[in-house]
mmCIF file with all atom_site columns, C-alpha atoms in Angstrom:
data_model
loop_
_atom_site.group_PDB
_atom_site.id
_atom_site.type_symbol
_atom_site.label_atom_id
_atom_site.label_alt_id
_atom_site.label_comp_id
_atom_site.label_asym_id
_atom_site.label_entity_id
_atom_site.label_seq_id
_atom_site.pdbx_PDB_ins_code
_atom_site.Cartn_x
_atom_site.Cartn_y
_atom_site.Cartn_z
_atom_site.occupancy
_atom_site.B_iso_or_equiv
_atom_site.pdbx_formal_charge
_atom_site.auth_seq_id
_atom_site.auth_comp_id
_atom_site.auth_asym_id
_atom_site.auth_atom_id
_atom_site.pdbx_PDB_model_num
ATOM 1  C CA . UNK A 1 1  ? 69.841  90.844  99.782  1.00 37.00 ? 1  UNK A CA 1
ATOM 2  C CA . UNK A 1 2  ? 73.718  90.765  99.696  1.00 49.00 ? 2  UNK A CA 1
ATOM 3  C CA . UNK A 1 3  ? 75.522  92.924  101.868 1.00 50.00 ? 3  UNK A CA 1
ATOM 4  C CA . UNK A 1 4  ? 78.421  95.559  101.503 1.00 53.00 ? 4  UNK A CA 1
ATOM 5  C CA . UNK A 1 5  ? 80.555  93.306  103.587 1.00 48.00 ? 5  UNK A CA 1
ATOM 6  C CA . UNK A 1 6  ? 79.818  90.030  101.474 1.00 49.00 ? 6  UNK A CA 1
ATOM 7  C CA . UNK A 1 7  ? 82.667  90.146  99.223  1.00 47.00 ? 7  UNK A CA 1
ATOM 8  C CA . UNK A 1 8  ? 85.377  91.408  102.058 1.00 46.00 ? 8  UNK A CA 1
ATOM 9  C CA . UNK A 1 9  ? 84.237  87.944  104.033 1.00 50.00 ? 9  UNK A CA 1
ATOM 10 C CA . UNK A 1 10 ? 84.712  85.707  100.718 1.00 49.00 ? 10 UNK A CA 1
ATOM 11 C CA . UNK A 1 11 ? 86.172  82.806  101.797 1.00 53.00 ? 11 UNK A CA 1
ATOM 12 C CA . UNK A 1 12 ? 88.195  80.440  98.871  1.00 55.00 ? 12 UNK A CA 1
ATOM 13 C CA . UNK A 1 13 ? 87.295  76.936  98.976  1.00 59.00 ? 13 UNK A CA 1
ATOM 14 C CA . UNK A 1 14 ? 90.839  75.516  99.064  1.00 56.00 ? 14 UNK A CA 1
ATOM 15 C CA . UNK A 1 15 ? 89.909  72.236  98.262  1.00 60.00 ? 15 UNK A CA 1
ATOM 16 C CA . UNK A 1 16 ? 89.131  73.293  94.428  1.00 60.00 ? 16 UNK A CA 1
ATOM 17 C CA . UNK A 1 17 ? 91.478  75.739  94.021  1.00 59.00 ? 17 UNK A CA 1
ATOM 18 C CA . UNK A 1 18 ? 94.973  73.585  94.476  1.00 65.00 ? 18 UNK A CA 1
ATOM 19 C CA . UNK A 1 19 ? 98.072  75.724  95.583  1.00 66.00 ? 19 UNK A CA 1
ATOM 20 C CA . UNK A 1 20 ? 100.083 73.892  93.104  1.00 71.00 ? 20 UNK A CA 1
ATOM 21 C CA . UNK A 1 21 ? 97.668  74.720  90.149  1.00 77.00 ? 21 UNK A CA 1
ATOM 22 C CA . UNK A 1 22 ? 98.437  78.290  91.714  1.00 76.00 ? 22 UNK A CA 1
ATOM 23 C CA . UNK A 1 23 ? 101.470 78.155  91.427  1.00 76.00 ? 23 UNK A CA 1
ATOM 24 C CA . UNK A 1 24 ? 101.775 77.020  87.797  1.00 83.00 ? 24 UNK A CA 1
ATOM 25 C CA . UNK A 1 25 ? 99.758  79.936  86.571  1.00 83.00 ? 25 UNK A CA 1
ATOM 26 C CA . UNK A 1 26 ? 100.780 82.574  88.361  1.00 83.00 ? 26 UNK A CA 1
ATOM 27 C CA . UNK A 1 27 ? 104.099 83.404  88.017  1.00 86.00 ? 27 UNK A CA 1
ATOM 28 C CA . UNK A 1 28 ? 104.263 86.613  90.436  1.00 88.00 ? 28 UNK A CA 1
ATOM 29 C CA . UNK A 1 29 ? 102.637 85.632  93.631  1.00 85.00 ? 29 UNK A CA 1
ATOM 30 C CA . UNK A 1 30 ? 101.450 88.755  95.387  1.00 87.00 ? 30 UNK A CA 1
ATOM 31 C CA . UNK A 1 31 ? 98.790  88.696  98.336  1.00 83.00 ? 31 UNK A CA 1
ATOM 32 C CA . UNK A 1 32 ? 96.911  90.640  101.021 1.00 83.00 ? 32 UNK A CA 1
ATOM 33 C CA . UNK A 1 33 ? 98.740  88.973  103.456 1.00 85.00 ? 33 UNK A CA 1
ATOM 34 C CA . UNK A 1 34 ? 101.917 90.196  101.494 1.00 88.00 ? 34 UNK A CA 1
ATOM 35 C CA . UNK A 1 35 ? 101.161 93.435  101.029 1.00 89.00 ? 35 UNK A CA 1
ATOM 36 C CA . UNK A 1 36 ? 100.380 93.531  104.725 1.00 89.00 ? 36 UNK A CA 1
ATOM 37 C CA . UNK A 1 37 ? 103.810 92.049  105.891 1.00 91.00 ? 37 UNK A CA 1
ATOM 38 C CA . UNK A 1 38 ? 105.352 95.178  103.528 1.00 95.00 ? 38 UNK A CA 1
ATOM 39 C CA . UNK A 1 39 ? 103.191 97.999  104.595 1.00 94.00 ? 39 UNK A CA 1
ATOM 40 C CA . UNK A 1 40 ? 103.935 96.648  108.495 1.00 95.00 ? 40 UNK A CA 1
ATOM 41 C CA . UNK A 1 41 ? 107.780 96.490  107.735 1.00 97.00 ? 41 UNK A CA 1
ATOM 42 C CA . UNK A 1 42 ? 108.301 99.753  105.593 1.00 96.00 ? 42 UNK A CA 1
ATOM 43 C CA . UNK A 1 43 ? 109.201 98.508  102.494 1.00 97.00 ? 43 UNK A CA 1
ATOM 44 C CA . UNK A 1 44 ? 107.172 100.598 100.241 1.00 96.00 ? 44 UNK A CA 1
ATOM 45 C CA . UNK A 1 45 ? 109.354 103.683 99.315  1.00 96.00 ? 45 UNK A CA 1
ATOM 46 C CA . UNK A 1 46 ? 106.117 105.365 97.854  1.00 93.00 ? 46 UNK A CA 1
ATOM 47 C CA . UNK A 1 47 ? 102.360 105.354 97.352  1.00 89.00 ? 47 UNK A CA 1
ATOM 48 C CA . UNK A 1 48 ? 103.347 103.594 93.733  1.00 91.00 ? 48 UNK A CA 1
ATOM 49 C CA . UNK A 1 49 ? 105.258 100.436 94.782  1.00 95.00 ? 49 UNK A CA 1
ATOM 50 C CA . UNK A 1 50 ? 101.818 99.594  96.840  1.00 92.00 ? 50 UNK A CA 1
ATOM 51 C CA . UNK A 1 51 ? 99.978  100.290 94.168  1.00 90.00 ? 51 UNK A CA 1
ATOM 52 C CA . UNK A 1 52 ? 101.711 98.288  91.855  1.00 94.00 ? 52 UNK A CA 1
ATOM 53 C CA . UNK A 1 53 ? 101.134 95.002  94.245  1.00 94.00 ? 53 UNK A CA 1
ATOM 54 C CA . UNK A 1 54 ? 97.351  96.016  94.685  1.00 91.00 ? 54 UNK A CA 1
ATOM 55 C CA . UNK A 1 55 ? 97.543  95.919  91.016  1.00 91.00 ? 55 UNK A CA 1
ATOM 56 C CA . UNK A 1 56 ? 99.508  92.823  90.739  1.00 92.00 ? 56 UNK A CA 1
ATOM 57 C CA . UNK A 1 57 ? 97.211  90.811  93.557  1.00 88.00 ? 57 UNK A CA 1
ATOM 58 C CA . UNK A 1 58 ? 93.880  92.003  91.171  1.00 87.00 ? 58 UNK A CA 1
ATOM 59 C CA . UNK A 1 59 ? 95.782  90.795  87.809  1.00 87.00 ? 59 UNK A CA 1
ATOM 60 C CA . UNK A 1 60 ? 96.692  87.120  89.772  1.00 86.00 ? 60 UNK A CA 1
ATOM 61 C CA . UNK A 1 61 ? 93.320  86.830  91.105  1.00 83.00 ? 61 UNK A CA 1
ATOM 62 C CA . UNK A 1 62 ? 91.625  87.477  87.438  1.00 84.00 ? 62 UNK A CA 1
ATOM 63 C CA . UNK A 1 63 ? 94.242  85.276  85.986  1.00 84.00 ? 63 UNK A CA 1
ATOM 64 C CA . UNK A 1 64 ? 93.747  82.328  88.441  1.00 82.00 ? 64 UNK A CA 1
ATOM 65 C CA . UNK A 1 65 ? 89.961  82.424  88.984  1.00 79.00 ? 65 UNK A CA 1
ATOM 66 C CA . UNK A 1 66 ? 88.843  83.414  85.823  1.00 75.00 ? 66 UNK A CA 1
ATOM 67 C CA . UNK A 1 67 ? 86.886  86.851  84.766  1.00 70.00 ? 67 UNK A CA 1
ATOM 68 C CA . UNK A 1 68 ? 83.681  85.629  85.846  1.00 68.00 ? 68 UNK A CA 1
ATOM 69 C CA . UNK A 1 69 ? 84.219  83.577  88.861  1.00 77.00 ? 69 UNK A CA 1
ATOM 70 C CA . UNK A 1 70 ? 82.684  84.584  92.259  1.00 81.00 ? 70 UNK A CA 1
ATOM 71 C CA . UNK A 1 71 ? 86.003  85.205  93.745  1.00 79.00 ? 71 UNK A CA 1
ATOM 72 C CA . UNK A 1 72 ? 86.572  87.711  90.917  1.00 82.00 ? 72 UNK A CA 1
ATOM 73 C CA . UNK A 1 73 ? 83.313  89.364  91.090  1.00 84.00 ? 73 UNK A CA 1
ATOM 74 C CA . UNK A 1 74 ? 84.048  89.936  95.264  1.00 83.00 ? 74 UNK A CA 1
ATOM 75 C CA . UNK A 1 75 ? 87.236  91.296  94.334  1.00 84.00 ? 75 UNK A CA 1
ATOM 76 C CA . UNK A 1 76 ? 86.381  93.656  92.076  1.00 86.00 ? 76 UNK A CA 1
ATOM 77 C CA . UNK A 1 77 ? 84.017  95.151  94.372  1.00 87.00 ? 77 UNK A CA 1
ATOM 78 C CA . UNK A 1 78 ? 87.034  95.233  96.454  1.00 86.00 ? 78 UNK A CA 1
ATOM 79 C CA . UNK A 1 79 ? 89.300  96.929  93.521  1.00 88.00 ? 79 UNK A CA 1
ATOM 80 C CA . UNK A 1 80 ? 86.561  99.300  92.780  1.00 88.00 ? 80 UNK A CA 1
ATOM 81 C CA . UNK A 1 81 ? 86.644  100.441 96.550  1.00 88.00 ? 81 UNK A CA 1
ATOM 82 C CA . UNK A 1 82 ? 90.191  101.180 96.844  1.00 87.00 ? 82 UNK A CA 1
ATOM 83 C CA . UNK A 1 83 ? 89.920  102.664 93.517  1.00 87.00 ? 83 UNK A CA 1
ATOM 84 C CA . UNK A 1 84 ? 87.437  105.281 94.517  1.00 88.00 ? 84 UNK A CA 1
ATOM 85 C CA . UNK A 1 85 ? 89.682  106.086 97.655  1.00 87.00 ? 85 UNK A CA 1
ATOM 86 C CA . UNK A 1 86 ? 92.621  105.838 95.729  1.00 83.00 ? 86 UNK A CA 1
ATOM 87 C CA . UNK A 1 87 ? 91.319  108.496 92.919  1.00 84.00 ? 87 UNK A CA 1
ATOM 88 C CA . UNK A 1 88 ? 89.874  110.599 95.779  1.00 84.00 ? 88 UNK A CA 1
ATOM 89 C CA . UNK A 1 89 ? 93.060  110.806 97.956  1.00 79.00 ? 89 UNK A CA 1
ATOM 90 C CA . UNK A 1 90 ? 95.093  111.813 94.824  1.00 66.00 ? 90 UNK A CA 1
ATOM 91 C CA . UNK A 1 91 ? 92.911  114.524 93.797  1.00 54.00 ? 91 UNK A CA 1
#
């Protein structure tokens, strides 16, 4: 049985997935560790900017990994979670 954590402990096997394939596909990097280094340094003026990267990092991820790769799948479980909050705190 999988658990609830599984897809937040994905880790990407670097090896297959070359930066520099990355990096010819993706045109608009945007990452956790990104949106992290914002939040941390107040650059988001509002709630939309960091929704916009969320947005962006879930677009890059389907782009690069393909609709119905395991990376994908753990990341929409991901998406769908901050959704839910998301929806919920703007209600």
């Amino acid at each position: 049985m999988e658990s609830d954590q599984t897809p937040y402990m994905l880790k990407i096997d670097k090896d297959k997935f070359l930066i520099e394939d990355y990096k010819k596909i993706v045109k608009h990097h945007m990452s956790i560790q990104n949106v992290i280094r914002k939040l941390c340094k107040d650059e988001y003026t509002d709630s939309a900017q960091f929704k916009c990267d969320l947005d962006l990092m879930w677009n890059n991820l389907e782009m690069f990994f393909w609709n119905n790769s395991e990376v994908v799948r753990c990341a929409n479980i991901i998406k769908n979670d901050i959704e839910l909050v998301w929806t919920s705190s703007s209600d």
